[in-house]
Short mmCIF file of C-alpha atoms and ligand atoms in Angstrom, two decimals:
data_model
loop_
_atom_site.label_atom_id
_atom_site.label_comp_id
_atom_site.label_asym_id
_atom_site.label_seq_id
_atom_site.Cartn_x
_atom_site.Cartn_y
_atom_site.Cartn_z
CA MET A 1 29.80 -36.90 35.84
CA ILE A 2 29.07 -33.63 35.91
CA HIS A 3 31.43 -31.97 38.09
CA ILE A 4 30.59 -28.20 39.05
CA GLU A 5 33.18 -26.33 41.65
CA ASN A 6 33.34 -23.04 43.25
CA LEU A 7 31.16 -21.97 40.37
CA GLN A 8 30.51 -18.11 40.21
CA LYS A 9 29.20 -15.80 37.18
CA VAL A 10 29.17 -12.35 37.24
CA TYR A 11 27.79 -10.59 34.15
CA GLU A 12 28.73 -7.47 34.76
CA ASP A 13 32.53 -6.23 36.23
CA ILE A 14 31.74 -3.41 38.10
CA PRO A 15 32.63 -3.27 41.57
CA GLY A 16 30.29 -4.17 44.13
CA HIS A 17 28.20 -5.75 41.36
CA VAL A 18 26.66 -9.15 42.88
CA PRO A 19 27.55 -12.35 41.21
CA ALA A 20 24.28 -14.19 39.10
CA ILE A 21 26.08 -17.56 41.00
CA GLN A 22 28.79 -17.63 43.50
CA GLN A 23 30.23 -20.69 45.43
CA ILE A 24 28.98 -23.12 43.65
CA HIS A 25 29.85 -27.09 44.17
CA LEU A 26 27.37 -29.71 42.81
CA GLN A 27 28.08 -33.00 42.04
CA ILE A 28 25.61 -34.79 39.58
CA ASN A 29 26.33 -38.47 39.24
CA ARG A 30 25.68 -40.84 35.77
CA GLY A 31 21.88 -41.64 35.13
CA GLU A 32 20.04 -39.26 37.37
CA ILE A 33 17.47 -36.73 37.46
CA PHE A 34 18.81 -33.54 38.96
CA GLY A 35 17.17 -30.92 40.13
CA ILE A 36 17.61 -27.12 40.61
CA ILE A 37 14.75 -25.35 42.45
CA GLY A 38 14.13 -21.32 43.39
CA HIS A 39 12.14 -18.40 42.48
CA SER A 40 13.00 -16.27 40.08
CA GLY A 41 16.05 -14.38 39.46
CA ALA A 42 17.94 -16.82 42.34
CA GLY A 43 20.12 -17.85 39.29
CA LYS A 44 19.15 -21.05 37.99
CA SER A 45 18.96 -20.63 34.40
CA THR A 46 22.42 -19.28 34.79
CA LEU A 47 24.06 -21.97 36.36
CA LEU A 48 22.09 -24.48 33.85
CA ARG A 49 23.98 -22.57 31.44
CA CYS A 50 27.23 -22.56 32.15
CA VAL A 51 27.16 -26.29 31.77
CA ASN A 52 27.27 -26.07 28.19
CA LEU A 53 29.34 -23.22 28.16
CA LEU A 54 26.50 -20.80 27.14
CA GLU A 55 27.25 -18.48 29.26
CA ARG A 56 31.03 -18.58 30.43
CA PRO A 57 31.91 -18.46 33.77
CA SER A 58 33.60 -16.26 35.50
CA SER A 59 35.55 -18.41 37.72
CA GLY A 60 35.82 -21.98 39.06
CA THR A 61 35.45 -24.99 36.89
CA ILE A 62 32.99 -27.17 35.64
CA GLN A 63 34.31 -31.11 34.34
CA ILE A 64 31.94 -33.62 32.61
CA ASP A 65 33.22 -36.80 32.41
CA GLY A 66 36.32 -35.62 33.98
CA GLU A 67 36.98 -33.16 31.09
CA GLU A 68 37.12 -29.14 32.29
CA MET A 69 34.86 -27.22 30.23
CA THR A 70 36.14 -24.14 30.31
CA ARG A 71 39.77 -25.65 28.95
CA LEU A 72 38.25 -26.71 25.42
CA ASP A 73 38.84 -24.99 22.54
CA SER A 74 36.12 -24.15 19.74
CA ARG A 75 35.85 -27.76 18.18
CA GLN A 76 36.14 -29.76 21.14
CA LEU A 77 33.13 -27.60 23.23
CA GLN A 78 31.09 -27.81 19.88
CA ALA A 79 31.64 -31.97 20.06
CA LYS A 80 31.05 -31.66 23.26
CA ARG A 81 27.79 -30.09 23.49
CA ARG A 82 26.29 -32.47 20.56
CA LYS A 83 26.66 -35.48 23.97
CA ILE A 84 24.51 -32.41 25.78
CA GLY A 85 21.09 -32.05 24.83
CA MET A 86 18.81 -29.18 25.93
CA ILE A 87 15.19 -28.27 25.86
CA PHE A 88 13.69 -24.93 27.32
CA GLN A 89 10.63 -23.44 28.21
CA HIS A 90 9.83 -21.75 24.63
CA PHE A 91 10.98 -24.77 23.16
CA ASN A 92 12.98 -22.76 20.48
CA LEU A 93 11.65 -24.30 17.47
CA LEU A 94 12.10 -23.18 13.83
CA SER A 95 8.88 -21.69 12.97
CA SER A 96 9.35 -22.46 9.23
CA SER A 97 10.53 -25.65 9.54
CA THR A 98 8.32 -29.16 9.84
CA VAL A 99 9.12 -31.23 13.01
CA ALA A 100 10.92 -33.55 10.60
CA GLU A 101 13.03 -30.59 9.33
CA ASN A 102 13.23 -29.90 13.61
CA ILE A 103 14.77 -32.48 13.92
CA ALA A 104 17.41 -33.30 11.35
CA PHE A 105 18.63 -30.22 12.39
CA PRO A 106 21.21 -31.18 15.20
CA LEU A 107 21.72 -34.47 12.25
CA LYS A 108 22.92 -32.40 10.13
CA LEU A 109 25.00 -30.22 11.54
CA ALA A 110 26.68 -33.29 12.51
CA GLY A 111 27.30 -34.31 9.37
CA MET A 112 24.73 -37.70 9.39
CA GLU A 113 24.50 -38.49 5.52
CA GLN A 114 20.06 -38.35 4.58
CA ALA A 115 19.26 -41.59 4.56
CA LYS A 116 20.35 -41.96 7.97
CA ILE A 117 18.53 -38.92 9.04
CA GLN A 118 15.82 -39.75 7.74
CA ALA A 119 15.54 -43.37 9.90
CA ARG A 120 16.91 -41.55 12.87
CA ILE A 121 13.94 -39.19 12.94
CA GLN A 122 11.29 -42.00 12.52
CA GLU A 123 13.18 -43.64 15.49
CA LEU A 124 12.88 -40.07 17.19
CA LEU A 125 9.26 -39.59 16.29
CA ASP A 126 8.61 -42.84 17.86
CA LEU A 127 10.42 -42.22 20.84
CA VAL A 128 8.10 -39.11 21.76
CA GLY A 129 5.27 -40.26 20.14
CA LEU A 130 4.56 -37.77 17.28
CA GLN A 131 4.66 -40.71 14.49
CA GLU A 132 1.96 -38.53 12.83
CA HIS A 133 2.90 -35.34 13.02
CA ALA A 134 6.22 -34.93 11.07
CA ASN A 135 5.13 -33.11 8.32
CA LYS A 136 3.44 -30.36 10.19
CA TYR A 137 4.79 -26.94 11.32
CA PRO A 138 5.29 -25.78 14.90
CA ASN A 139 2.34 -23.74 14.85
CA GLN A 140 0.22 -26.65 14.17
CA LEU A 141 1.21 -28.07 17.19
CA SER A 142 -0.14 -27.91 21.23
CA GLY A 143 2.48 -26.89 23.66
CA GLY A 144 3.26 -30.09 24.58
CA GLN A 145 3.77 -31.44 21.06
CA LYS A 146 6.20 -28.73 19.97
CA GLN A 147 8.35 -29.99 23.39
CA ARG A 148 8.03 -33.57 22.76
CA VAL A 149 9.84 -32.20 19.15
CA GLY A 150 11.89 -29.97 21.65
CA ILE A 151 12.52 -33.39 23.20
CA ALA A 152 13.12 -35.34 20.18
CA ARG A 153 15.34 -32.48 18.75
CA ALA A 154 17.66 -32.85 22.12
CA LEU A 155 18.09 -36.75 22.18
CA ALA A 156 19.18 -36.70 17.95
CA ASN A 157 22.86 -36.91 18.50
CA HIS A 158 22.25 -39.57 21.20
CA PRO A 159 23.46 -37.56 24.29
CA ASP A 160 24.74 -38.41 27.46
CA ILE A 161 22.77 -35.32 29.52
CA LEU A 162 19.49 -33.58 28.89
CA LEU A 163 19.78 -30.03 30.45
CA CYS A 164 16.15 -29.00 30.95
CA ASP A 165 14.91 -25.20 31.44
CA GLU A 166 11.66 -24.21 32.72
CA ALA A 167 10.70 -27.32 30.37
CA THR A 168 6.84 -27.39 31.57
CA SER A 169 6.53 -23.89 32.80
CA ALA A 170 4.83 -23.36 29.82
CA LEU A 171 2.15 -26.09 29.66
CA ASP A 172 -0.76 -26.87 31.58
CA PRO A 173 -1.08 -29.09 34.40
CA GLN A 174 -2.27 -32.00 32.58
CA THR A 175 0.34 -31.64 29.25
CA THR A 176 3.29 -31.25 32.49
CA LYS A 177 2.39 -34.75 33.50
CA ALA A 178 2.72 -36.23 30.10
CA ILE A 179 5.88 -34.38 29.39
CA LEU A 180 7.73 -35.11 33.07
CA ALA A 181 6.48 -38.78 32.21
CA LEU A 182 8.59 -39.17 28.74
CA LEU A 183 11.30 -37.92 30.62
CA LEU A 184 11.19 -40.06 33.56
CA ASP A 185 10.67 -42.69 30.54
CA ILE A 186 13.68 -41.14 28.32
CA ASN A 187 15.96 -40.96 31.82
CA GLN A 188 15.15 -44.94 32.60
CA LYS A 189 15.22 -46.63 29.08
CA LEU A 190 18.20 -44.37 27.77
CA GLY A 191 19.98 -43.94 31.12
CA ILE A 192 20.29 -39.92 30.44
CA THR A 193 21.44 -37.79 32.83
CA ILE A 194 19.00 -34.98 33.48
CA LEU A 195 19.65 -31.92 35.00
CA LEU A 196 16.59 -29.56 35.71
CA ILE A 197 15.97 -26.23 36.28
CA THR A 198 12.30 -24.93 37.78
CA HIS A 199 10.42 -22.66 40.18
CA GLU A 200 6.99 -25.93 40.88
CA MET A 201 8.06 -28.24 43.56
CA GLN A 202 6.02 -30.70 41.65
CA VAL A 203 7.75 -30.84 39.07
CA ILE A 204 10.87 -31.81 41.47
CA ARG A 205 8.58 -34.76 43.88
CA ALA A 206 7.53 -36.16 40.13
CA ILE A 207 11.01 -37.50 38.54
CA CYS A 208 13.89 -35.71 40.66
CA ASP A 209 16.49 -37.79 42.78
CA ARG A 210 18.29 -35.21 43.97
CA VAL A 211 17.25 -31.31 43.84
CA ALA A 212 19.30 -28.21 44.78
CA VAL A 213 17.42 -25.24 46.73
CA MET A 214 18.81 -21.72 44.95
CA GLU A 215 18.57 -18.31 46.48
CA LYS A 216 20.50 -14.59 45.65
CA GLY A 217 23.02 -16.65 43.46
CA LEU A 218 23.55 -19.60 45.62
CA ILE A 219 22.75 -23.36 46.54
CA VAL A 220 21.17 -22.79 50.13
CA GLU A 221 20.27 -26.88 50.55
CA THR A 222 21.05 -30.32 48.49
CA GLY A 223 19.38 -33.57 49.11
CA LYS A 224 17.59 -36.45 48.05
CA VAL A 225 13.87 -35.31 47.25
CA LEU A 226 12.53 -37.12 49.55
CA ASP A 227 14.68 -35.79 52.56
CA VAL A 228 14.39 -32.37 51.10
CA PHE A 229 10.59 -32.63 51.50
CA LEU A 230 10.77 -34.39 55.08
CA LYS A 231 13.10 -32.32 56.40
CA PRO A 232 13.33 -29.13 54.59
CA GLN A 233 16.12 -26.57 56.56
CA HIS A 234 16.23 -23.66 55.03
CA PRO A 235 12.88 -21.25 54.89
CA VAL A 236 13.03 -21.29 50.82
CA THR A 237 12.89 -24.87 51.00
CA LYS A 238 10.18 -24.56 53.42
CA ASP A 239 7.99 -22.32 51.17
CA PHE A 240 8.54 -24.11 48.65
CA VAL A 241 7.69 -27.92 50.49
CA GLY A 242 4.31 -25.97 51.23
CA GLN A 243 3.41 -25.33 47.21
CA VAL A 244 2.91 -28.95 47.43
CA SER A 245 -0.71 -28.86 49.33
CA ASP A 246 -1.02 -32.53 50.51
CA PHE A 247 2.50 -32.39 52.00
CA SER A 248 2.98 -30.29 55.32
CA THR A 249 6.05 -29.97 57.01
CA SER A 250 7.02 -28.07 60.26
CA SER A 251 6.54 -24.97 58.64
CA GLY A 252 3.19 -26.15 58.31
CA ASN A 253 -0.01 -26.12 56.80
CA ASP A 254 -1.91 -27.69 59.24
CA GLN A 255 -1.93 -25.23 61.63
CA GLY A 256 -5.52 -24.65 62.40
CA ILE A 257 -5.51 -27.97 63.71
CA ILE A 258 -2.88 -27.62 65.97
CA GLN A 259 -4.32 -24.70 67.73
CA SER A 260 -7.88 -26.67 67.75
CA ASP A 261 -9.10 -27.09 71.18
CA ARG A 262 -7.61 -30.67 71.53
CA HIS A 263 -7.10 -32.21 74.99
CA GLY A 264 -5.08 -35.10 73.53
CA THR A 265 -1.07 -35.19 72.23
CA LEU A 266 -1.36 -34.46 68.37
CA ILE A 267 1.38 -35.84 66.11
CA ARG A 268 2.41 -36.20 62.34
CA ILE A 269 3.67 -38.73 60.89
CA THR A 270 5.00 -40.05 57.61
CA TYR A 271 5.94 -43.50 56.49
CA ILE A 272 8.20 -44.17 53.35
CA GLY A 273 8.05 -46.96 50.77
CA GLU A 274 5.41 -50.08 51.56
CA GLN A 275 4.81 -49.31 55.30
CA THR A 276 2.62 -46.79 53.12
CA TYR A 277 0.10 -49.61 53.46
CA GLU A 278 0.27 -51.39 56.28
CA PRO A 279 -1.43 -51.01 59.52
CA ILE A 280 1.41 -50.32 61.33
CA LEU A 281 -0.10 -47.68 63.36
CA PHE A 282 -2.97 -49.52 64.72
CA GLU A 283 -0.54 -52.47 65.22
CA THR A 284 1.83 -50.56 67.66
CA VAL A 285 -2.00 -49.26 70.06
CA LYS A 286 -3.62 -52.48 69.60
CA SER A 287 -1.91 -53.65 72.72
CA THR A 288 -1.73 -50.52 74.93
CA ASN A 289 -4.70 -47.89 76.69
CA VAL A 290 -3.75 -45.37 73.84
CA SER A 291 -6.24 -45.17 71.12
CA PHE A 292 -5.97 -42.67 68.20
CA ALA A 293 -8.57 -40.32 65.96
CA ILE A 294 -6.80 -39.28 62.24
CA LEU A 295 -7.21 -35.92 61.42
CA GLN A 296 -5.86 -35.51 58.71
CA GLY A 297 -4.35 -37.93 56.03
CA THR A 298 -2.33 -38.56 52.72
CA ILE A 299 -1.51 -41.07 50.53
CA SER A 300 0.82 -39.99 47.03
CA SER A 301 4.13 -40.32 45.99
CA MET A 302 7.17 -38.86 45.43
CA LYS A 303 9.05 -40.61 41.80
CA SER A 304 7.92 -44.24 42.24
CA VAL A 305 8.15 -44.13 45.96
CA PRO A 306 4.77 -43.85 48.22
CA TYR A 307 4.54 -41.75 50.99
CA GLY A 308 2.25 -41.43 53.97
CA GLN A 309 1.18 -38.64 55.97
CA LEU A 310 -1.23 -38.16 59.08
CA VAL A 311 -2.45 -36.49 61.67
CA VAL A 312 -2.96 -37.88 64.78
CA GLU A 313 -4.65 -37.15 67.55
CA LEU A 314 -3.49 -39.89 70.58
CA THR A 315 -5.39 -40.21 74.02
CA GLY A 316 -5.87 -42.17 76.66
CA GLY A 317 -2.90 -43.92 78.32
CA HIS A 318 -0.53 -42.28 81.05
CA GLN A 319 2.07 -39.65 79.05
CA GLU A 320 4.32 -42.46 79.48
CA GLU A 321 2.44 -44.60 77.32
CA ILE A 322 2.14 -42.68 74.43
CA ALA A 323 6.06 -41.91 74.61
CA SER A 324 6.50 -45.47 74.33
CA VAL A 325 4.00 -45.37 71.31
CA ILE A 326 5.64 -43.18 69.89
CA ALA A 327 9.20 -44.77 70.44
CA LYS A 328 7.76 -48.19 69.00
CA LEU A 329 6.74 -46.00 65.27
CA GLU A 330 9.95 -44.53 65.61
CA GLN A 331 11.82 -47.44 65.84
CA GLU A 332 9.56 -48.52 62.70
CA GLY A 333 11.42 -46.03 60.80
CA ILE A 334 8.52 -43.82 61.12
CA ASP A 335 8.67 -40.13 61.09
CA VAL A 336 6.85 -38.86 64.22
CA GLU A 337 6.74 -34.89 64.71
CA VAL A 338 5.57 -33.82 68.12
CA LEU A 339 2.94 -30.94 67.00
CA THR A 340 1.52 -30.21 70.41
CA PRO A 341 4.06 -27.92 72.78
P1 ADP B 1 16.50 -17.68 37.26
O1 ADP B 1 16.85 -18.61 36.23
O2 ADP B 1 16.61 -18.76 38.61
O3 ADP B 1 15.31 -16.92 36.73
P2 ADP B 1 18.73 -15.90 36.01
O4 ADP B 1 19.91 -17.26 36.24
O5 ADP B 1 18.34 -15.86 34.77
O6 ADP B 1 18.10 -16.76 37.42
O7 ADP B 1 19.44 -14.57 36.97
C1 ADP B 1 20.05 -14.56 37.95
C2 ADP B 1 21.00 -13.08 38.40
O8 ADP B 1 21.48 -12.71 36.78
C3 ADP B 1 19.43 -11.95 38.20
O9 ADP B 1 20.04 -11.24 39.06
C4 ADP B 1 19.48 -11.87 36.87
O10 ADP B 1 19.07 -10.39 36.09
C5 ADP B 1 20.95 -11.55 36.28
N1 ADP B 1 20.84 -12.08 34.83
C6 ADP B 1 20.86 -13.26 34.12
N2 ADP B 1 21.27 -12.76 33.15
C7 ADP B 1 22.09 -11.93 32.73
C8 ADP B 1 21.97 -11.48 31.58
N3 ADP B 1 22.74 -11.69 30.49
N4 ADP B 1 23.27 -10.00 31.72
C9 ADP B 1 23.25 -9.50 33.23
N5 ADP B 1 22.17 -10.36 34.04
C10 ADP B 1 21.81 -10.62 33.86
#
């Protein structure tokens, strides 16, 4: 769907000037929700804006459905952009236009006739849950409602792709959840491919299928969200995973337990999917001399996949018996990390 190769953007063409993004290779599949995460200045916005050519890349290629974006003339680009909606952190609504007029704007630009515009506005208001607010002005709306208008406007011309530029960063946690749920719903109902940028791992965890981590203009890690959470490789990724306080990795926010005066073998086990609700640990140690104490535990979900994490102390039995319990857990497909040296 979106195929990016060796993309580079240098804002100032001065020798020695560091590119805002470089060596960017990405393949985003139709229907997926792809997240790009990074700290401020990492190059996320630049990359996102290159996709619809709001920024023109200095070199490299961006193909959307096989069509090379940088080769389109201005008329072709305009038509292509109609199929790429975009929403923004600060909503970018027309303040002197009503909700309905804001939504009508891209439809008028596309030359749709008035009667059809009215019908389409109603559909979009229904989709984003703003039926009651058609005649209000942006300053009469909450942040969440403003973003709903932004989403309705972005979807007006039935785009195939929705670009989200820190779409929830100006919203409180409750409103963020509601807007993310709406984006997920739109992705599932309409099959729209979503490319979002954020600095919040919570956003990635809530709705993304895959994620790329950016640092200093480069993609330093990419993969399925679950894999990146479980086995972050790059220090920046580990930092971001650490943001999600109920999730721990080898970068660890359970150092306190590890360093405490425990005599058994400490392990961290991670269950994914239906396993989360099964008594696998109990079943595994039942017929052995090994017993366990749960020192820390959490159950949560990543997108719609449940996962559980436990830090467990294994005691009793010989070392071999403990090793065999760990091996059995791994055979069950559970991720086991031994924490004691
Ligand atoms: P992020 O979205 O991750 O915060 P940006 O893409 O906005 O990162 O910025 C990446 C780098 O490019 C930063 O060093 C930033 O200062 C620079 N930059 C961004 N936009 C411009 C611009 N219009 N002109 C010059 N430099 C820019």
